[in-house]
GROMACS .gro file of C-alpha atoms in nm:
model
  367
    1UNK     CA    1   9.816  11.068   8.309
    2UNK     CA    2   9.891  10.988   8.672
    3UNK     CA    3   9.822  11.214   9.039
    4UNK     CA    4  10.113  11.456   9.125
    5UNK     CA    5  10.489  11.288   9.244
    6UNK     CA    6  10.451  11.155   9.579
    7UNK     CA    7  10.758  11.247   9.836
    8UNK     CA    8  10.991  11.034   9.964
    9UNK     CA    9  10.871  10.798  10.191
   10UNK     CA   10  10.932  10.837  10.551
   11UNK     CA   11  11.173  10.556  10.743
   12UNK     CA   12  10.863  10.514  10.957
   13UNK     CA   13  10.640  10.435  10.679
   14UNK     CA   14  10.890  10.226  10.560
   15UNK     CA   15  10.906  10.030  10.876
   16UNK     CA   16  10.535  10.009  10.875
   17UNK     CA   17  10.547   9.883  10.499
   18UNK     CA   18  10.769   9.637  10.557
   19UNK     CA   19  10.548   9.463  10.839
   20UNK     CA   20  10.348   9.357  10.512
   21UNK     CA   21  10.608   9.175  10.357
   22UNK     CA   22  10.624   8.838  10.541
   23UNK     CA   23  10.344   8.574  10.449
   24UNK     CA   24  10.101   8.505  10.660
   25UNK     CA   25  10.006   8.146  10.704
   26UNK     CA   26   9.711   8.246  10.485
   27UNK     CA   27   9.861   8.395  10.274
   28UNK     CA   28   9.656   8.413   9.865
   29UNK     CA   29   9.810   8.286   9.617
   30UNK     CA   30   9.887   8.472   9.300
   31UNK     CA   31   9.741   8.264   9.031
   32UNK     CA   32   9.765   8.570   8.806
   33UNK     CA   33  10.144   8.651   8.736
   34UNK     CA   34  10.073   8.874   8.449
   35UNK     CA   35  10.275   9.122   8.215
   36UNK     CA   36  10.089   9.396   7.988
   37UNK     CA   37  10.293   9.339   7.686
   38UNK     CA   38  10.134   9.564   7.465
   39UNK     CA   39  10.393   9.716   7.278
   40UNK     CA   40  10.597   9.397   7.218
   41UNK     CA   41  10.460   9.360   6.885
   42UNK     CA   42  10.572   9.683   6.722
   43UNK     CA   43  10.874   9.617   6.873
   44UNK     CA   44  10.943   9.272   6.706
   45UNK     CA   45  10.807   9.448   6.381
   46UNK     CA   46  11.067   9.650   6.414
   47UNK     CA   47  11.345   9.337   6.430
   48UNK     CA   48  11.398   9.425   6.823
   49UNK     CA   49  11.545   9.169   6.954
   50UNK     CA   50  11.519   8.985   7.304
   51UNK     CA   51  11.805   8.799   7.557
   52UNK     CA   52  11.720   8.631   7.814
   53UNK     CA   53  11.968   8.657   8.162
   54UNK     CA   54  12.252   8.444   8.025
   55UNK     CA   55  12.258   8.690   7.711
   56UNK     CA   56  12.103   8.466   7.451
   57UNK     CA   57  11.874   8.572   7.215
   58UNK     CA   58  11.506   8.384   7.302
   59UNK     CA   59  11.156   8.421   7.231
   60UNK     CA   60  11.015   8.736   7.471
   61UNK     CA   61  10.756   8.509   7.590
   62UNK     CA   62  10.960   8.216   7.674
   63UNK     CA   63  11.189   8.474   7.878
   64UNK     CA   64  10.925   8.619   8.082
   65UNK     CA   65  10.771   8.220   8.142
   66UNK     CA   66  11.096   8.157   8.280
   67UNK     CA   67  11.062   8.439   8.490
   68UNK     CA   68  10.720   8.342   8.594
   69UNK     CA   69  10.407   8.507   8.398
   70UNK     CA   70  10.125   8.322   8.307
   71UNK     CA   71   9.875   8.575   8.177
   72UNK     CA   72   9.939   8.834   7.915
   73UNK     CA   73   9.745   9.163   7.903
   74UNK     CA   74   9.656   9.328   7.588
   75UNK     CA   75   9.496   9.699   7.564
   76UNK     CA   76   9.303   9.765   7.251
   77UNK     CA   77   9.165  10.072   7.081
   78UNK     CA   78   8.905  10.197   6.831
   79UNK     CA   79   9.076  10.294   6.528
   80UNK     CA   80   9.474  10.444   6.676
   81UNK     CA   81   9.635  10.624   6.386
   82UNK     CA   82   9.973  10.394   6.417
   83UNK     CA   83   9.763  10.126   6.321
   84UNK     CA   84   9.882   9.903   6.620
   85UNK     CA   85   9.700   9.791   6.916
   86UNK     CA   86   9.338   9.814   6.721
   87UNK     CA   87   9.170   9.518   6.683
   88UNK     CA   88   9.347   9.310   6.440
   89UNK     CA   89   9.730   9.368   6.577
   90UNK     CA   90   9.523   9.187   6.906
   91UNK     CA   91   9.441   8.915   6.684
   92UNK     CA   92   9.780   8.867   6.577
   93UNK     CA   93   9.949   8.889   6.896
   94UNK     CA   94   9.700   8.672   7.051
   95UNK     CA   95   9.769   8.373   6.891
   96UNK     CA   96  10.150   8.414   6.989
   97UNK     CA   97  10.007   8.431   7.376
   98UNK     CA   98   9.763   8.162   7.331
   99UNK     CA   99  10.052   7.938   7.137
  100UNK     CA  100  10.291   7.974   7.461
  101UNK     CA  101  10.001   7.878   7.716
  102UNK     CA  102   9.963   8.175   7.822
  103UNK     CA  103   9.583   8.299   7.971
  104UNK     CA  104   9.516   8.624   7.818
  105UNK     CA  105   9.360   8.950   7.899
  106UNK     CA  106   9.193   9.242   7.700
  107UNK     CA  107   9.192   9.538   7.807
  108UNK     CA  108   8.936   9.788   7.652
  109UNK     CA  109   9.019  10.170   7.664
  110UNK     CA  110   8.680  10.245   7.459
  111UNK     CA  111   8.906  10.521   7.283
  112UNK     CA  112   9.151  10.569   6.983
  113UNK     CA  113   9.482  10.664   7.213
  114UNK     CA  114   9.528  10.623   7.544
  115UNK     CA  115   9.267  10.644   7.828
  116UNK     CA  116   9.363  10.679   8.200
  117UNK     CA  117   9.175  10.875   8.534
  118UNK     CA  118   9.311  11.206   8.341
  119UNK     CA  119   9.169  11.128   7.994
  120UNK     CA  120   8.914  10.914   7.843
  121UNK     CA  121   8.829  11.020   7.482
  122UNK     CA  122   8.554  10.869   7.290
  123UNK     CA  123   8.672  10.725   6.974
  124UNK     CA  124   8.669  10.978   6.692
  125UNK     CA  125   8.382  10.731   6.534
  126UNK     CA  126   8.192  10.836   6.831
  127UNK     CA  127   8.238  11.172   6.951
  128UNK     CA  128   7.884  11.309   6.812
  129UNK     CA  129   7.713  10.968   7.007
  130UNK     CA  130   7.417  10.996   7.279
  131UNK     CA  131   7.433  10.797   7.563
  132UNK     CA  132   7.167  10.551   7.446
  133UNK     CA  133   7.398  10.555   7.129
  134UNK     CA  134   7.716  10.469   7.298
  135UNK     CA  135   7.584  10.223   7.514
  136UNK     CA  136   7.450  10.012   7.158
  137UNK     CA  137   7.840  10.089   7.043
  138UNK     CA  138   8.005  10.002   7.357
  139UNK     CA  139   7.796   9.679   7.313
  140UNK     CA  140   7.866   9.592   6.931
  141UNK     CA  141   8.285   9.657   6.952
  142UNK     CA  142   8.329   9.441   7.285
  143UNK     CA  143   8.126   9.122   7.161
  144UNK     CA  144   8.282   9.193   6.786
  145UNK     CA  145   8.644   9.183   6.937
  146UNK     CA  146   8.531   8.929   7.193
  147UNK     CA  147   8.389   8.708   6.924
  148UNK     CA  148   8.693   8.758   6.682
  149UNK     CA  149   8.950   8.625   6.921
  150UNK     CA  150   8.711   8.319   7.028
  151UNK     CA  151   8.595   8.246   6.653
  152UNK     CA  152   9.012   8.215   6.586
  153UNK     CA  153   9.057   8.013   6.905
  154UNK     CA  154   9.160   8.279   7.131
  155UNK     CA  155   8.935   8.333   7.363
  156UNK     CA  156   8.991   8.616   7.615
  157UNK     CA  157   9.002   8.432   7.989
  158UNK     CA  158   8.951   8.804   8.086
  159UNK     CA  159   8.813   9.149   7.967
  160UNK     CA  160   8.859   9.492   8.124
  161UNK     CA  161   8.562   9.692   8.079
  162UNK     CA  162   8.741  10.111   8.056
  163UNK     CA  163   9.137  10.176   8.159
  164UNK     CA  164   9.122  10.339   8.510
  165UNK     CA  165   8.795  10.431   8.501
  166UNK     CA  166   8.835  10.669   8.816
  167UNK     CA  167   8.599  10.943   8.728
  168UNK     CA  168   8.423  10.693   8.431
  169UNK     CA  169   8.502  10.690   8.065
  170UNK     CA  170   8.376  10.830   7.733
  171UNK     CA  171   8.372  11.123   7.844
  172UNK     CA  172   8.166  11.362   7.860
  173UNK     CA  173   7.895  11.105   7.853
  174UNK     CA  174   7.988  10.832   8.081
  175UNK     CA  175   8.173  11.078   8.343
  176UNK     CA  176   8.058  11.074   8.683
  177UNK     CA  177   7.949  11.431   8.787
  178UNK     CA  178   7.778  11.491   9.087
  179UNK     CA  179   7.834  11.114   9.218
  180UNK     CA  180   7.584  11.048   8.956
  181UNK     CA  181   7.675  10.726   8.836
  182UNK     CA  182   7.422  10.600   8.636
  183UNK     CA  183   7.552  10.702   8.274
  184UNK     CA  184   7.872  10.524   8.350
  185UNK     CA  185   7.679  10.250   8.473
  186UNK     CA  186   7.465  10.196   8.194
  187UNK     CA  187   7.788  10.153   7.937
  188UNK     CA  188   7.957   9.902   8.215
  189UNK     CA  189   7.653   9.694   8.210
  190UNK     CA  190   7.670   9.678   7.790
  191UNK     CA  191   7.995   9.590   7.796
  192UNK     CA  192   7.994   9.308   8.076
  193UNK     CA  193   7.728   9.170   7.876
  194UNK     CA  194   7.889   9.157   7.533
  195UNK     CA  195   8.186   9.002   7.697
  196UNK     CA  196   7.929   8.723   7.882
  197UNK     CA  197   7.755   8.692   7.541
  198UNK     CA  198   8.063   8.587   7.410
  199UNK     CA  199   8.193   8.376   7.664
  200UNK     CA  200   7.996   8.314   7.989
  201UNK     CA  201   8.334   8.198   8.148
  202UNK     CA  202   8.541   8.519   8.066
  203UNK     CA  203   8.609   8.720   8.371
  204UNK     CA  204   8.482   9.097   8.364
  205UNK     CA  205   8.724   9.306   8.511
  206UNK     CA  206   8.622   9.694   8.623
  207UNK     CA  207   9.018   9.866   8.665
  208UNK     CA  208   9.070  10.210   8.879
  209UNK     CA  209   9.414  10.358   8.965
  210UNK     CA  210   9.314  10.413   9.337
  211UNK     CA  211   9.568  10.204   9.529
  212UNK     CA  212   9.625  10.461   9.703
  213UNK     CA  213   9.322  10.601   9.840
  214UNK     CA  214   9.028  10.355  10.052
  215UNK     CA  215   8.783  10.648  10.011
  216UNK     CA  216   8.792  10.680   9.649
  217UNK     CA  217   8.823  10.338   9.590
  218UNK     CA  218   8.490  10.297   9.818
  219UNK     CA  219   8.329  10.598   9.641
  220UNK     CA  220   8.343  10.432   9.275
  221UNK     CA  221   8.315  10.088   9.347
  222UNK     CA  222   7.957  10.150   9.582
  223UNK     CA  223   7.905  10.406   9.368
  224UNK     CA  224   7.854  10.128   9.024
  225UNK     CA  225   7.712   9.876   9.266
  226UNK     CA  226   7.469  10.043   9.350
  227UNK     CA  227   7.381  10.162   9.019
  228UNK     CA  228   7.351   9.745   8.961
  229UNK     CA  229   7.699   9.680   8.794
  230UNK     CA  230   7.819   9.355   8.828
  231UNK     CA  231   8.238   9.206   8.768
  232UNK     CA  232   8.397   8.915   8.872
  233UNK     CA  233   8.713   9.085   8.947
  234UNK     CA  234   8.808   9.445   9.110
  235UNK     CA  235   9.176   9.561   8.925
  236UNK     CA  236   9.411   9.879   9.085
  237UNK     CA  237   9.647  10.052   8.936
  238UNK     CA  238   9.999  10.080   9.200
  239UNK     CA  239  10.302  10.280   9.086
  240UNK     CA  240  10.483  10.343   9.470
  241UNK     CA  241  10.578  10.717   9.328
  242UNK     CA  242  10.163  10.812   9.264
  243UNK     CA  243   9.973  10.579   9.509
  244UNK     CA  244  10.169  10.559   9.840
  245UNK     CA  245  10.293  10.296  10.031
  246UNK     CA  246  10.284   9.950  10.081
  247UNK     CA  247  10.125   9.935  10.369
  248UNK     CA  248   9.861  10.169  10.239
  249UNK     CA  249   9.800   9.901   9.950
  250UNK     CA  250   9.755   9.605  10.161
  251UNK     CA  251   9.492   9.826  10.372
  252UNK     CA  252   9.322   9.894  10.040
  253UNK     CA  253   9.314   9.557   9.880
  254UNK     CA  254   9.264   9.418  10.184
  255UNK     CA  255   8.896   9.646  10.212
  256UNK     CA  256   8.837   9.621   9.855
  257UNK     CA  257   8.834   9.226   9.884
  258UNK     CA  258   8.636   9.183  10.187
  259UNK     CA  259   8.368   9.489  10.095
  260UNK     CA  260   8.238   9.377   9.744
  261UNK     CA  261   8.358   9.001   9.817
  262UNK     CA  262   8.540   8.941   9.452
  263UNK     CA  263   8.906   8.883   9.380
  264UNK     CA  264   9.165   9.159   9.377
  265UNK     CA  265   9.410   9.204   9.122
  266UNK     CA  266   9.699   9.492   9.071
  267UNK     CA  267   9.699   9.469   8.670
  268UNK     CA  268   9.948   9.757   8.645
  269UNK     CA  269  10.269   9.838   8.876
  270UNK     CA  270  10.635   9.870   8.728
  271UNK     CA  271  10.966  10.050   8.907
  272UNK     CA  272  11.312  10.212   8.741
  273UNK     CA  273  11.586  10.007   8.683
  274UNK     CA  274  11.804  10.338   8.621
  275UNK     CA  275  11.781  10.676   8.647
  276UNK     CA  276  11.903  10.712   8.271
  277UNK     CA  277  11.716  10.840   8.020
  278UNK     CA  278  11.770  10.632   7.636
  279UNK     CA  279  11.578  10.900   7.423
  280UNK     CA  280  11.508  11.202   7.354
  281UNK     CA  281  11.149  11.162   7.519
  282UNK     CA  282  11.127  11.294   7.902
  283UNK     CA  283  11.102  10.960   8.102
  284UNK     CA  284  10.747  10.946   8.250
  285UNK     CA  285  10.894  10.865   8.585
  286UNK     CA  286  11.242  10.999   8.680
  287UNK     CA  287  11.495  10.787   8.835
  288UNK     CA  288  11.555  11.013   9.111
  289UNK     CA  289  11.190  10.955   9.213
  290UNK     CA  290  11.226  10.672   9.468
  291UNK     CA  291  11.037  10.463   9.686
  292UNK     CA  292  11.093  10.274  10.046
  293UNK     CA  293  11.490  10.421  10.017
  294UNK     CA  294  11.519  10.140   9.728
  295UNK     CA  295  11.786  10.208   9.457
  296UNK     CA  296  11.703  10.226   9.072
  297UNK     CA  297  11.864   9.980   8.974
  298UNK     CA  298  11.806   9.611   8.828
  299UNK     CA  299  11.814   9.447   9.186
  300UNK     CA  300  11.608   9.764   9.305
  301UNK     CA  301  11.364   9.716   9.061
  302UNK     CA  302  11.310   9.307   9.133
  303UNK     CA  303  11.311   9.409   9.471
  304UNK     CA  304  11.017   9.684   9.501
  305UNK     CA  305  10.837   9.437   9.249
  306UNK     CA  306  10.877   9.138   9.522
  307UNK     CA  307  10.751   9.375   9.786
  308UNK     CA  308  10.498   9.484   9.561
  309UNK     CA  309  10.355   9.083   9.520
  310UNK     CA  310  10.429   9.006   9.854
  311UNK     CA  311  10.194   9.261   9.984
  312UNK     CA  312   9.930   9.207   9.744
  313UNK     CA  313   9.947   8.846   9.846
  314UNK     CA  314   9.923   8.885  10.186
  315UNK     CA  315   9.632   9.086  10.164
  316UNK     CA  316   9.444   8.835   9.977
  317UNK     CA  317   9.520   8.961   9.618
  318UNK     CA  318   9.517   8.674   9.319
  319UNK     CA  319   9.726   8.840   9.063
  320UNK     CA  320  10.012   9.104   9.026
  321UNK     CA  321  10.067   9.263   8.650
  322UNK     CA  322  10.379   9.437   8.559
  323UNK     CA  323  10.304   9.729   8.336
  324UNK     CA  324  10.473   9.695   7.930
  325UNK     CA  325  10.793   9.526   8.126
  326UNK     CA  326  10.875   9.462   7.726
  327UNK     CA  327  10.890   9.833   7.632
  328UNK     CA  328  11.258   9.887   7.596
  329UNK     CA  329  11.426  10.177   7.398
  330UNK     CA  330  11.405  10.068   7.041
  331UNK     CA  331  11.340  10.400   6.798
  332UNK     CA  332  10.996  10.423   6.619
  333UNK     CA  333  10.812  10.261   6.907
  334UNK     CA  334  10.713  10.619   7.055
  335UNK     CA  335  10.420  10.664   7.327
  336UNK     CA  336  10.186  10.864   7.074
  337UNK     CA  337  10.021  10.652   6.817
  338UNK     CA  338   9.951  10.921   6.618
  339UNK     CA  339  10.329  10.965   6.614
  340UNK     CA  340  10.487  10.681   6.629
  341UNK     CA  341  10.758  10.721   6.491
  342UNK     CA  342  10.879  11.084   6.580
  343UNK     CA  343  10.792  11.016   6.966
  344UNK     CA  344  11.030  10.778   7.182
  345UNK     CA  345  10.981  10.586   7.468
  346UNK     CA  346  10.896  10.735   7.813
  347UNK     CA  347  10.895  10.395   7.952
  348UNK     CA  348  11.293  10.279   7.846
  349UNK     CA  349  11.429  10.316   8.247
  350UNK     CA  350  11.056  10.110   8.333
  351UNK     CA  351  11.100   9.810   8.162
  352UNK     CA  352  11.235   9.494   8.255
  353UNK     CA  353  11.455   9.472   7.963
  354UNK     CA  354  11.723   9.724   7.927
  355UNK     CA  355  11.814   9.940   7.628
  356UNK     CA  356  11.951   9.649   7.438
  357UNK     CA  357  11.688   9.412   7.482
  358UNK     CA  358  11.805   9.207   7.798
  359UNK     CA  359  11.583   9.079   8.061
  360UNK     CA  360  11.648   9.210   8.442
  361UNK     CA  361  11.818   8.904   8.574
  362UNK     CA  362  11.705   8.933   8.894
  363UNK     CA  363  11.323   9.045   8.831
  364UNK     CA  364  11.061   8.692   8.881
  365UNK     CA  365  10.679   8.705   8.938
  366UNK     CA  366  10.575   8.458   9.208
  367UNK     CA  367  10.293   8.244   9.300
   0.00000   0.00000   0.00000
């Protein structure tokens, strides 16, 4: 789920976004150079294969070290009918992360599918649950998965409490109606102290997708502070089509960092590499839909995802995530994991790794 298709950006805007690009003399540095590789393992399960830009066949994490990424975000959930991406597929693709040196990141959706500002379903487990009951389970999954990882020697260096948590999560009872933010509150608190319970030195991360809007982004983060939340670091969702332009980002990190004084991280962003579709399944952002005049294409798509870092960096942002860059068209990896196999891949002209499983020569993530 993502806002309505932003137009075409303006050449003015452009102009305007492009002021942004240059560093500054001080400048951040982006010590997280992450990729959300969350559907990798199905993939692999599946015998996809991976080349790296001279068209060998390599290890997907060795490719995207080459290109740069340090830090490897993982989503989890509940109990997802495909069976992948619950607790113990995590496990098992942890200790591939953790075996390349990678840092890794969990990221929590508190549901069985996916969760995003449009949808955040309780787990099926806990649909009938009371607040003061969700809070206790919110609690008991994060330190159990917390405490699994660790207990195998794969301690998360960071958790995400909720997937773009706009409007709050596990819903109805942690939605914020009314400004009202205490229910959602009270489940952030459980789970940033399951996840310091497990490891005081994990970082708690609280994610919304509003890049593109200072006011909402002001509205839910005073809105938990005040309600007594506390994070180490404040995440944004930026896909160009949905949340604006660059310029509009740096203004928003930029206010974001200086207001609640924490590091600022974009943990998802991606952009087409071709207006193509592999599959059957509707791409979840056409190619025609463009940003700052920039071509879809494999040097567009390096290029908005330099502009992309370079912006974040200059406004004082520490990390830049590309969004399941690893997702390429391979059949029975569909979006829906309660049909996995009969669903395709929305994300196939997204990825950084084109329909036959070779890596974007041009695409790098930069400190």
């Amino acid at each position: 789920m993502k806002p309505s298709l932003r137009a075409a950006f303006s050449a003015a805007i452009l102009a305007v976004a492009l002021m942004a690009s240059p560093a500054p003399a001080q400048a951040a540095s982006l010590t997280m150079r992450g990729a959300d590789v969350s559907s990798l393992q199905r993939t692999l399960d599946l015998g996809g294969k991976y080349y790296n830009a001279s068209g060998t066949q390599a290890d997907p994490y060795d490719i995207l070290k080459t290109a740069g990424v340090n830090y490897a975000r993982l989503r989890v959930w509940n109990n997802p009918a495909s069976g992948y991406n619950n607790k113990a597929k995590v496990l098992q693709q942890a200790r591939a992360i953790k075996a390349k040196g990678l840092k890794l990141m969990v990221d929590f959706h508190y549901s069985d599918t996916w969760a995003d500002p449009g949808k955040q379903y309780p787990p099926a487990a806990w649909a009938s649950y009371s607040l003061t009951q969700l809070q206790t389970a919110v609690y008991n999954y994060t330190y159990d998965v917390c405490t699994s990882l660790k207990s195998a020697g794969l301690t998360p260096d960071s958790v995400q409490i909720g997937n773009e948590i706009n409007t709050g999560m596990l819903w109805p009872r942690g939605q914020v109606v009314n400004s009202n933010f205490a229910p959602l509150a009270a489940l952030l608190k459980q789970g940033h102290n399951a996840a310091k319970a497990c490891n005081s030195a994990t970082q708690v991360i609280i994610h919304v997708a509003d890049a593109d809007s200072m006011s909402n982004a002001r509205w839910f983060y005073d809105g938990i502070k005040a309600a007594g939340v506390t994070w180490d670091i404040t995440a944004l969702s930026y896909y160009c089509m949905w949340h604006g332009t660059l310029a509009n980002l740096y203004n928003v990190i930029t206010d974001v960092r200086t207001r609640y004084g924490k590091p600022v991280i974009i943990v998802e962003t991606a952009y087409q590499f071709t207006a193509a579709d592999a599959d059957s399944e509707k791409n979840s952002i056409p190619g025609t839909v463009l940003c700052d005049g920039i071509p879809a294409t494999s040097a567009g798509q390096a290029q908005q995802f330099t502009w992309v870092q370079n912006t974040a960096r200059n406004a004082g942002a520490v990390g830049v995530f590309y969004w399941e860059p690893t997702w390429y068209a391979i059949r029975g990896n569909g979006w829906d994991p309660a049909n996995i196999n009969g669903t395709g891949d929305g994300w196939d002209n997204m990825a950084v790794f084109d329909w036959g499983g070779k890596v974007n020569p041009h695409i790098r993530w930069t400190a």
